[in-house]
């Protein structure tokens, strides 16, 4: 149980955090951390095909649907969400958005930060989310940045596995056993009605990474895992 | 305190383990681990310029000098050494050498393995040591390998920082705080008379990595660190 | 003969498509495809040294000269051009430009897309053209993008060979035999009076890639070829 | 239907070709090609845990079991196998092995060659198979090589997807739709009793690559695919 | 002595040029070159923790302090500075800034240009400075760019060593012996009161690079060096 | 004029040094250096198609033809050659070969060393030559190596441009103006009757690299150049 600690997850669109880090979120929530999701856009253009398939749909209604879905999924995982509505396809965070992210980081002082990978030729919003997250973290460390709150330390940053990892130069450095919270992630994924076809894809991926976790030295009971890449070196007091 | 556990360090030459992993070795020895060094050669050609500067030197005597130095340094660090005498410049491990390494791994069941980096255009023995170490680890995992002992699990492998890391494609993934055992590493380095000029170089490197460890989120009291690269993903039950 | 099919070529400047993809364009035009060139700028600053060498030249006149040259070359190759006039050095496509590109793609439903490489330290407009092309393609696939027309499938993207490929991280994945249309490409290149010195350079390059095509298994009669890199995996029903 | 044509598959161990290229093999066999598998070892040490779990097992019996399994699986896929018995863990092809491979290539004149990836830190026999395959292909092209038969042309080489692709630097360049022959691959995989636990892993992988094939522009009906990397550029007479 | 020649150094913040290129600057100044520093921002947010530690500090006063420090350090090294005040965290050069840089380059016709590395996950202003510098250089080469002055040739570009080079993909290609001017660099570093803690770090780095310079073939007397990476190939009339 | 200085060129086969470094060799010979070529094999299998096309050819006669051609070409360039006859396809240097190379280096104390690139999927003898050259250089630096002669310093190593550079990961770092000796290189290339078809290919390459040399800042009069990659950093006393 972690009293008063938090982690921050920056998600380009309303659903990314569910598929890519739902297990990590549920683990930390279950361990007593506050998990704060900064959701940069509703994914109203790019990942709402389910909603757009309905007649007479409008952008405003798609956003509402996505907000509701995303909030519900976050709730299932044990997290809360702040929506920035910075648009998608393209995602365009303003200086004000970045300043607000800096303020979140200085206020929350998260123990770690999760966000998207550096490259993704299938989705150009993901690298944008990556970049503004790393920028906000660095700005929050600076004595001279005007956002309120104490300066941030150097929390580690973990990058989500993208949809087609090899095409994005993503190499798993960390395999996180999410077996204990898998039912919760599954429930959260199923609650995302607009992209229901992805539940199977990410369930299979969870098994794949779980199988690899066992092969890379994890305990035999691991059934599902999530893969992450680190941006900065891991600082340790022992190698094991 | 770790009862009955061990780590294995594979060193191409008689002194490599001192400069590159002396801190890690001292930390694990101090924590109660058995630290077993597999020293593939005495470095009689390539890293014994001090010895060769003496008159009437012979290869046999150089080997004796190096064996004594290496044994003494290992003792200071709290480790024991097995020498394979496989030659240097070039290092040529035979099948028998690799089989003996497999047997060591199956017998010791080490919690982790340390060795050289994958590339080094300044020293071609280092990649050879890297390769045979990874091979021995994989062979030791196989049901059908004839070496005695139970099959090995999947202990993580950490790679030493080479002398000129950028030219070797080495990127630090782990910064190990070795502040608590620094005096011990310093003593071990100073005991290596044949290469005395490297003490300053590796002391400066220790400070450099220590400073970076603090900057990457380590505790403020870190003064010296060692950098390692991992070969396989880290399997964890939590990101922190 | 391909009834009603098309390909789209996105060219940063008025002449890029001639040097880098003139053979591919002529091949597809000859095969009955509509070839549509989206020319993002006239290259008025960066590739019009011939025009600027004349006395009393103005930017407006340079643009006219380049438009005429580019249109003529496209005509020789069998393509039509749309000019966006988004400036060069720097090239600055606006949101409106990208939206117009999305609309072109949704309307044309091209069978493939050609554009510049991802990196080019000799010309920063080329990576900009690369990025907006991939973005427009991804946006055109999204149900929620407001541009008119049916959503786009997933046409393959081929990247032009840059002027100094090794410095741009360009690795040829596809060598296209352009021997049957070489005279046409040569005529188009020669029609680009503002950059006449490049005809020899790209003729030699064509021979070089042709020679390599033969060596990589192409038919013996290949004399000239163009090299391309792919962004996404090739999906096939047979390997041959 | 391809009269008299062939493809060659070089497999480090008795089962590799089933998991990694079973679909490609079945497709080519079904299309009338002769598929010739050069199996460099029986995998008696490294991939025969099922056999070794039985009491009183010997290396000779493991090899027989593996030979039988491998022959049966090849038969299901429509291929024939030649076994070289060059050992595993480590795989050690001799000059005579390579010469025999050269002779196979000169005799068969295959339309393409399939083998392992260049790197694999989980299995050092795979890169060995990769290297000797590329060497044999190059030697077979040389006028002066003494192996009988006409010199080889330049058939393309496709690399299998390794077990943990991101750790091996493997990037899929080709996604082959194997939906039409999936039942056959499944039957072949199930016939490999010594490694039964891999059937699920490679079935899930097939679905994963199939899903990606659709997303990368393949026909909607693709359900399963195999990924390959190419060693040499693809030479074409059209991009589509 | 070089009559009328110059070099240009583009520094993201007020102090970068001191730590990273102080030796190169002093060498060229001592050789009679004009060394012109284009300082894009005062580093008022990101590298002024010393100043901000004082009570009642304001951004305007921090800038003044930094301007004074930077000017003094440049003077010690023998260079002059132009400040652009384009902000930091984030650095945001406008088109006018880039045009002014183009004009500087066309006016000065520098023999070489020094700036930051391409990537730096610890400081996102550094890659911005890198990019605008390369852009300004390319624009200055174009006949059609409106900035006054003759077009620029193709001066080589050297990239500074970043603070944690391995994390930035930085590989030293050039080791510059700065032993003759080391006292001057040390004096300049010590004059930067706002970041006094870095003097030791960069002194140790100087020794480290000096030691490597000797090992890579430099004269035995080299004690301190600076590392640089080149962007473009070196053109020579002899290899030595 | 350089009295008593030398350079060493290690060539896998009898002709490699002509195509890939003929200009560099002629330049150094003309400047008074002794240029010593260590030719590891005659290329009797892999690059003697001209000889093998004659009736009743034998390996012994092919070697004689190649030795004569290679000696003649070296003479035209102003160099002398030592042949090791270590075989080709595969090239297999023995320990005695490497020891002889070490002795050459210790005796000659060359100012620089030229050899093949690290990777070449079209020719596996080239990386072998690369590796043994770097090994011999490192061994020659060791106090304890038994080969006669004083230890070697740290001469720079330059790598030849391979036939298809992008496929070999080759990036030109140095463009050497060989305009003054081009006629001599051309004469040497033309004297290699067994591979006459390559004269055009390498003449075009020379022009291509020459054109790039001008574009990268070389003098306007450069017409032909050779590209090289460096293995180790360049140590300098000035950047220009």
Coordinates of N, CA, C and O in Angstrom, one line a residue, chain C residues 131-237:
Chain C
X131 N 6.6 13.5 -44.2 CA 5.7 13.4 -43.0 C 4.3 13.8 -43.3 O 3.3 13.1 -43.0
X132 N 4.1 14.9 -44.1 CA 2.7 15.2 -44.4 C 2.0 14.2 -45.3 O 0.8 14.0 -45.2
X133 N 2.8 13.6 -46.1 CA 2.2 12.5 -47.0 C 1.7 11.4 -46.1 O 0.6 10.9 -46.3
X134 N 2.6 10.9 -45.2 CA 2.1 9.8 -44.4 C 1.0 10.2 -43.5 O 0.0 9.4 -43.3
X135 N 1.0 11.4 -43.0 CA -0.1 11.9 -42.2 C -1.4 11.9 -43.0 O -2.4 11.4 -42.5
X136 N -1.3 12.5 -44.2 CA -2.5 12.6 -45.0 C -3.1 11.2 -45.3 O -4.3 11.0 -45.3
X137 N -2.2 10.2 -45.6 CA -2.7 8.9 -45.8 C -3.4 8.3 -44.6 O -4.4 7.7 -44.7
X138 N -2.8 8.5 -43.4 CA -3.4 8.0 -42.2 C -4.7 8.7 -41.9 O -5.8 8.0 -41.6
X139 N -4.8 10.0 -42.1 CA -6.0 10.7 -41.8 C -7.1 10.3 -42.8 O -8.3 10.2 -42.4
X140 N -6.7 10.0 -44.0 CA -7.7 9.6 -45.1 C -8.3 8.2 -44.7 O -9.3 7.9 -45.3
X141 N -7.6 7.5 -43.9 CA -8.2 6.2 -43.5 C -9.2 6.3 -42.4 O -9.8 5.3 -42.0
X142 N -9.3 7.4 -41.8 CA -10.1 7.6 -40.5 C -11.6 7.9 -40.9 O -11.9 8.8 -41.6
X143 N -12.5 7.1 -40.3 CA -13.9 7.4 -40.4 C -14.3 8.8 -40.1 O -15.2 9.4 -40.7
X144 N -13.6 9.4 -39.1 CA -14.1 10.7 -38.6 C -13.5 11.9 -39.3 O -13.8 13.0 -38.9
X145 N -12.6 11.7 -40.2 CA -12.0 12.9 -40.9 C -13.0 13.5 -41.8 O -13.7 12.8 -42.6
X146 N -13.2 14.9 -41.7 CA -14.3 15.5 -42.4 C -14.1 15.7 -43.9 O -15.0 16.0 -44.6
X147 N -12.9 15.4 -44.4 CA -12.7 15.5 -45.9 C -13.7 14.6 -46.6 O -14.0 13.5 -46.2
X148 N -14.3 15.2 -47.7 CA -15.2 14.4 -48.5 C -14.6 13.1 -49.1 O -13.4 13.1 -49.4
X149 N -15.5 12.2 -49.4 CA -15.0 10.9 -50.1 C -15.0 9.7 -49.2 O -15.0 9.9 -47.9
X150 N -15.0 8.5 -49.7 CA -14.9 7.3 -49.0 C -13.5 7.2 -48.3 O -12.5 7.7 -48.8
X151 N -13.5 6.5 -47.2 CA -12.2 6.3 -46.5 C -11.2 5.5 -47.4 O -11.7 4.7 -48.2
X152 N -10.0 5.8 -47.2 CA -8.9 5.2 -48.0 C -8.6 3.8 -47.4 O -8.7 3.6 -46.2
X153 N -8.2 2.9 -48.3 CA -7.6 1.6 -47.8 C -6.2 1.8 -47.2 O -6.0 2.8 -46.5
X154 N -5.3 0.9 -47.5 CA -4.0 1.0 -47.0 C -3.0 0.8 -48.2 O -2.2 -0.1 -48.2
X155 N -3.0 1.8 -49.1 CA -2.0 1.7 -50.2 C -0.6 1.7 -49.8 O -0.3 2.4 -48.8
X156 N 0.3 0.9 -50.4 CA 1.7 1.0 -50.0 C 2.3 2.3 -50.3 O 1.8 3.0 -51.2
X157 N 3.3 2.6 -49.5 CA 4.1 3.9 -49.7 C 5.5 3.6 -50.1 O 6.2 2.8 -49.4
X158 N 6.0 4.2 -51.2 CA 7.3 4.0 -51.6 C 8.1 5.3 -51.5 O 7.6 6.3 -51.9
X159 N 9.3 5.2 -51.0 CA 10.1 6.4 -50.8 C 11.2 6.6 -51.9 O 11.9 5.6 -52.2
X160 N 11.3 7.8 -52.4 CA 12.3 8.1 -53.4 C 13.7 7.9 -52.8 O 14.0 8.2 -51.6
X161 N 14.6 7.6 -53.7 CA 16.0 7.7 -53.3 C 16.5 9.1 -53.2 O 16.4 9.9 -54.2
X162 N 17.1 9.5 -52.1 CA 17.6 10.9 -51.9 C 18.9 11.0 -52.7 O 19.5 10.0 -53.1
X163 N 19.4 12.3 -52.8 CA 20.5 12.6 -53.6 C 21.8 11.8 -53.0 O 22.6 11.4 -53.8
X164 N 22.0 11.8 -51.7 CA 23.1 11.1 -51.1 C 22.5 10.1 -50.2 O 22.4 10.3 -49.0
X165 N 22.2 8.9 -50.7 CA 21.3 8.0 -49.9 C 21.9 7.5 -48.6 O 21.2 7.4 -47.6
X166 N 23.2 7.3 -48.6 CA 23.8 6.7 -47.3 C 23.7 7.7 -46.2 O 23.6 7.3 -45.0
X167 N 23.8 9.0 -46.5 CA 23.7 10.0 -45.4 C 22.3 10.2 -44.9 O 22.1 10.9 -44.0
X168 N 21.4 9.6 -45.6 CA 19.9 9.8 -45.3 C 19.4 8.5 -44.7 O 18.2 8.4 -44.5
X169 N 20.2 7.5 -44.4 CA 19.7 6.2 -43.9 C 18.8 5.5 -44.9 O 18.0 4.7 -44.5
X170 N 19.0 5.8 -46.1 CA 18.1 5.2 -47.2 C 18.7 3.8 -47.6 O 19.9 3.8 -48.0
X171 N 18.0 2.8 -47.5 CA 18.4 1.4 -48.0 C 17.4 0.9 -49.0 O 16.2 0.8 -48.7
X172 N 17.9 0.7 -50.3 CA 17.0 0.3 -51.3 C 16.3 -1.1 -50.9 O 17.0 -2.0 -50.6
X173 N 15.0 -1.1 -51.0 CA 14.3 -2.4 -50.8 C 13.7 -2.9 -52.1 O 13.4 -4.0 -52.2
X174 N 13.5 -2.0 -53.0 CA 12.8 -2.3 -54.3 C 13.7 -1.6 -55.4 O 14.0 -0.4 -55.3
X175 N 14.0 -2.4 -56.4 CA 14.7 -1.9 -57.6 C 13.7 -2.1 -58.7 O 13.4 -3.2 -59.1
X176 N 13.2 -0.9 -59.3 CA 12.2 -1.0 -60.3 C 12.9 -0.8 -61.7 O 13.6 0.2 -62.0
X177 N 12.7 -1.8 -62.5 CA 13.2 -1.8 -63.9 C 12.5 -0.7 -64.7 O 11.3 -0.8 -64.9
X178 N 13.2 0.3 -65.1 CA 12.6 1.4 -65.9 C 13.1 1.4 -67.3 O 13.0 2.4 -68.0
X179 N 13.8 0.4 -67.7 CA 14.4 0.3 -69.0 C 13.3 0.7 -70.1 O 13.7 1.5 -71.0
X180 N 12.1 0.1 -70.0 CA 11.2 0.4 -71.2 C 10.8 1.8 -71.3 O 10.4 2.2 -72.4
X181 N 10.9 2.6 -70.3 CA 10.5 4.0 -70.4 C 11.7 5.0 -70.2 O 11.5 6.2 -69.9
X182 N 12.9 4.5 -70.3 CA 14.0 5.4 -70.0 C 14.1 6.6 -70.9 O 14.4 7.7 -70.5
X183 N 13.8 6.4 -72.2 CA 13.9 7.5 -73.1 C 13.0 8.6 -72.7 O 13.3 9.8 -72.8
X184 N 11.8 8.2 -72.2 CA 10.8 9.2 -71.7 C 11.4 9.9 -70.5 O 11.2 11.2 -70.4
X185 N 11.9 9.2 -69.6 CA 12.5 9.9 -68.4 C 13.6 10.8 -68.8 O 13.7 11.9 -68.3
X186 N 14.4 10.4 -69.7 CA 15.5 11.2 -70.1 C 15.0 12.5 -70.8 O 15.5 13.6 -70.5
X187 N 14.0 12.4 -71.6 CA 13.4 13.6 -72.2 C 12.9 14.5 -71.1 O 13.0 15.7 -71.2
X188 N 12.2 13.9 -70.1 CA 11.6 14.8 -69.0 C 12.8 15.4 -68.2 O 12.7 16.6 -67.9
X189 N 13.8 14.7 -68.0 CA 14.9 15.3 -67.2 C 15.5 16.5 -68.0 O 15.8 17.5 -67.5
X190 N 15.7 16.2 -69.3 CA 16.4 17.3 -70.1 C 15.5 18.5 -70.3 O 16.0 19.6 -70.5
X191 N 14.2 18.3 -70.1 CA 13.3 19.5 -70.2 C 13.4 20.4 -69.0 O 12.9 21.5 -69.0
X192 N 14.0 20.0 -67.9 CA 14.2 20.8 -66.7 C 15.4 21.7 -66.8 O 16.4 21.4 -66.2
X193 N 15.2 22.8 -67.5 CA 16.4 23.6 -67.8 C 17.0 24.2 -66.6 O 18.2 24.4 -66.6
X194 N 16.3 24.5 -65.5 CA 16.9 25.2 -64.4 C 17.9 24.3 -63.6 O 18.7 24.8 -62.9
X195 N 17.9 23.0 -63.8 CA 18.8 22.1 -63.1 C 19.5 21.2 -64.1 O 19.6 20.0 -63.8
X196 N 19.9 21.7 -65.2 CA 20.4 20.8 -66.3 C 21.6 19.9 -65.8 O 21.8 18.8 -66.4
X197 N 22.4 20.4 -64.8 CA 23.6 19.6 -64.5 C 23.2 18.3 -63.8 O 24.1 17.5 -63.6
X198 N 22.0 18.1 -63.5 CA 21.6 16.8 -62.8 C 21.3 15.7 -63.7 O 21.2 14.5 -63.3
X199 N 21.2 16.0 -65.0 CA 20.8 14.9 -66.0 C 21.8 13.8 -66.0 O 21.5 12.6 -65.9
X200 N 23.1 14.2 -66.0 CA 24.2 13.2 -66.0 C 24.2 12.4 -64.7 O 24.3 11.2 -64.6
X201 N 24.0 13.2 -63.6 CA 24.1 12.5 -62.2 C 23.0 11.4 -62.2 O 23.2 10.3 -61.7
X202 N 21.8 11.8 -62.6 CA 20.7 10.8 -62.4 C 20.7 9.7 -63.5 O 20.1 8.7 -63.4
X203 N 21.3 10.0 -64.7 CA 21.5 9.0 -65.7 C 22.5 7.9 -65.2 O 22.3 6.7 -65.3
X204 N 23.6 8.4 -64.6 CA 24.6 7.5 -64.0 C 23.9 6.7 -62.9 O 24.2 5.5 -62.8
X205 N 23.1 7.3 -62.1 CA 22.4 6.6 -61.0 C 21.5 5.5 -61.5 O 21.4 4.4 -61.0
X206 N 20.8 5.9 -62.6 CA 19.9 4.9 -63.2 C 20.7 3.7 -63.7 O 20.2 2.5 -63.5
X207 N 21.8 3.9 -64.3 CA 22.7 2.7 -64.8 C 23.1 1.9 -63.6 O 23.2 0.7 -63.6
X208 N 23.6 2.6 -62.5 CA 24.1 2.0 -61.3 C 23.0 1.1 -60.7 O 23.2 -0.1 -60.4
X209 N 21.8 1.6 -60.5 CA 20.7 0.8 -60.0 C 20.3 -0.3 -60.9 O 19.9 -1.4 -60.5
X210 N 20.4 -0.1 -62.2 CA 20.1 -1.1 -63.2 C 21.1 -2.3 -63.1 O 20.7 -3.4 -63.1
X211 N 22.4 -1.9 -63.0 CA 23.4 -2.9 -62.8 C 23.2 -3.7 -61.5 O 23.3 -5.0 -61.5
X212 N 22.8 -3.1 -60.5 CA 22.5 -3.8 -59.2 C 21.3 -4.6 -59.3 O 21.2 -5.7 -58.7
X213 N 20.3 -4.2 -60.1 CA 19.1 -5.0 -60.3 C 19.4 -6.3 -60.9 O 18.9 -7.3 -60.5
X214 N 20.2 -6.3 -61.9 CA 20.6 -7.5 -62.5 C 21.3 -8.4 -61.5 O 21.0 -9.6 -61.4
X215 N 22.2 -7.8 -60.8 CA 23.0 -8.6 -59.8 C 22.1 -9.2 -58.7 O 22.4 -10.1 -58.0
X216 N 21.0 -8.5 -58.4 CA 20.1 -9.0 -57.4 C 19.0 -9.9 -58.0 O 17.9 -10.1 -57.3
X217 N 19.2 -10.4 -59.2 CA 18.3 -11.4 -59.7 C 17.3 -10.9 -60.8 O 16.5 -11.7 -61.3
X218 N 17.5 -9.7 -61.2 CA 16.6 -9.2 -62.3 C 17.0 -9.8 -63.6 O 18.1 -10.3 -63.8
X219 N 16.2 -9.6 -64.6 CA 16.5 -10.1 -66.0 C 17.7 -9.4 -66.5 O 18.0 -8.3 -66.2
X220 N 18.4 -10.1 -67.4 CA 19.7 -9.6 -67.9 C 19.6 -8.3 -68.7 O 20.5 -7.5 -68.8
X221 N 18.4 -8.1 -69.2 CA 18.2 -6.9 -70.1 C 18.0 -5.6 -69.4 O 17.9 -4.6 -70.0
X222 N 18.0 -5.6 -68.1 CA 17.7 -4.4 -67.3 C 19.0 -3.5 -67.5 O 20.1 -3.9 -67.2
X223 N 18.7 -2.3 -68.0 CA 19.8 -1.3 -68.1 C 19.8 -0.2 -67.1 O 20.8 0.3 -66.7
X224 N 18.6 0.2 -66.8 CA 18.4 1.3 -65.8 C 17.3 1.0 -64.8 O 16.3 0.3 -65.2
X225 N 17.4 1.4 -63.6 CA 16.4 1.1 -62.6 C 16.3 2.3 -61.6 O 17.2 3.2 -61.6
X226 N 15.2 2.3 -60.9 CA 15.1 3.3 -59.8 C 14.9 2.5 -58.5 O 14.3 1.5 -58.4
X227 N 15.5 3.1 -57.4 CA 15.5 2.4 -56.1 C 14.4 3.1 -55.2 O 14.3 4.3 -55.3
X228 N 13.7 2.3 -54.5 CA 12.7 2.8 -53.5 C 12.9 2.1 -52.2 O 13.3 0.9 -52.2
X229 N 12.4 2.7 -51.1 CA 12.3 2.1 -49.8 C 10.8 2.0 -49.5 O 10.1 2.9 -49.9
X230 N 10.4 0.9 -48.9 CA 9.0 0.8 -48.5 C 8.8 1.3 -47.0 O 9.7 1.0 -46.2
X231 N 7.7 1.9 -46.7 CA 7.4 2.3 -45.3 C 6.7 1.1 -44.6 O 7.0 0.9 -43.4
X232 N 5.8 0.4 -45.2 CA 5.0 -0.6 -44.5 C 5.4 -2.0 -45.2 O 5.9 -2.1 -46.3
X233 N 5.1 -3.1 -44.4 CA 5.4 -4.4 -45.0 C 4.6 -4.6 -46.3 O 3.5 -4.1 -46.4
X234 N 5.1 -5.4 -47.1 CA 4.5 -5.9 -48.3 C 3.6 -7.1 -48.0 O 4.1 -8.0 -47.4
X235 N 2.3 -7.0 -48.4 CA 1.4 -8.1 -48.2 C 1.3 -8.9 -49.5 O 1.0 -8.3 -50.5
X236 N 1.5 -10.2 -49.4 CA 1.6 -11.0 -50.6 C 0.8 -12.3 -50.5 O 0.6 -12.8 -49.4
X237 N 0.5 -12.9 -51.6 CA -0.1 -14.2 -51.6 C 0.9 -15.3 -52.0 O 0.5 -16.5 -52.1

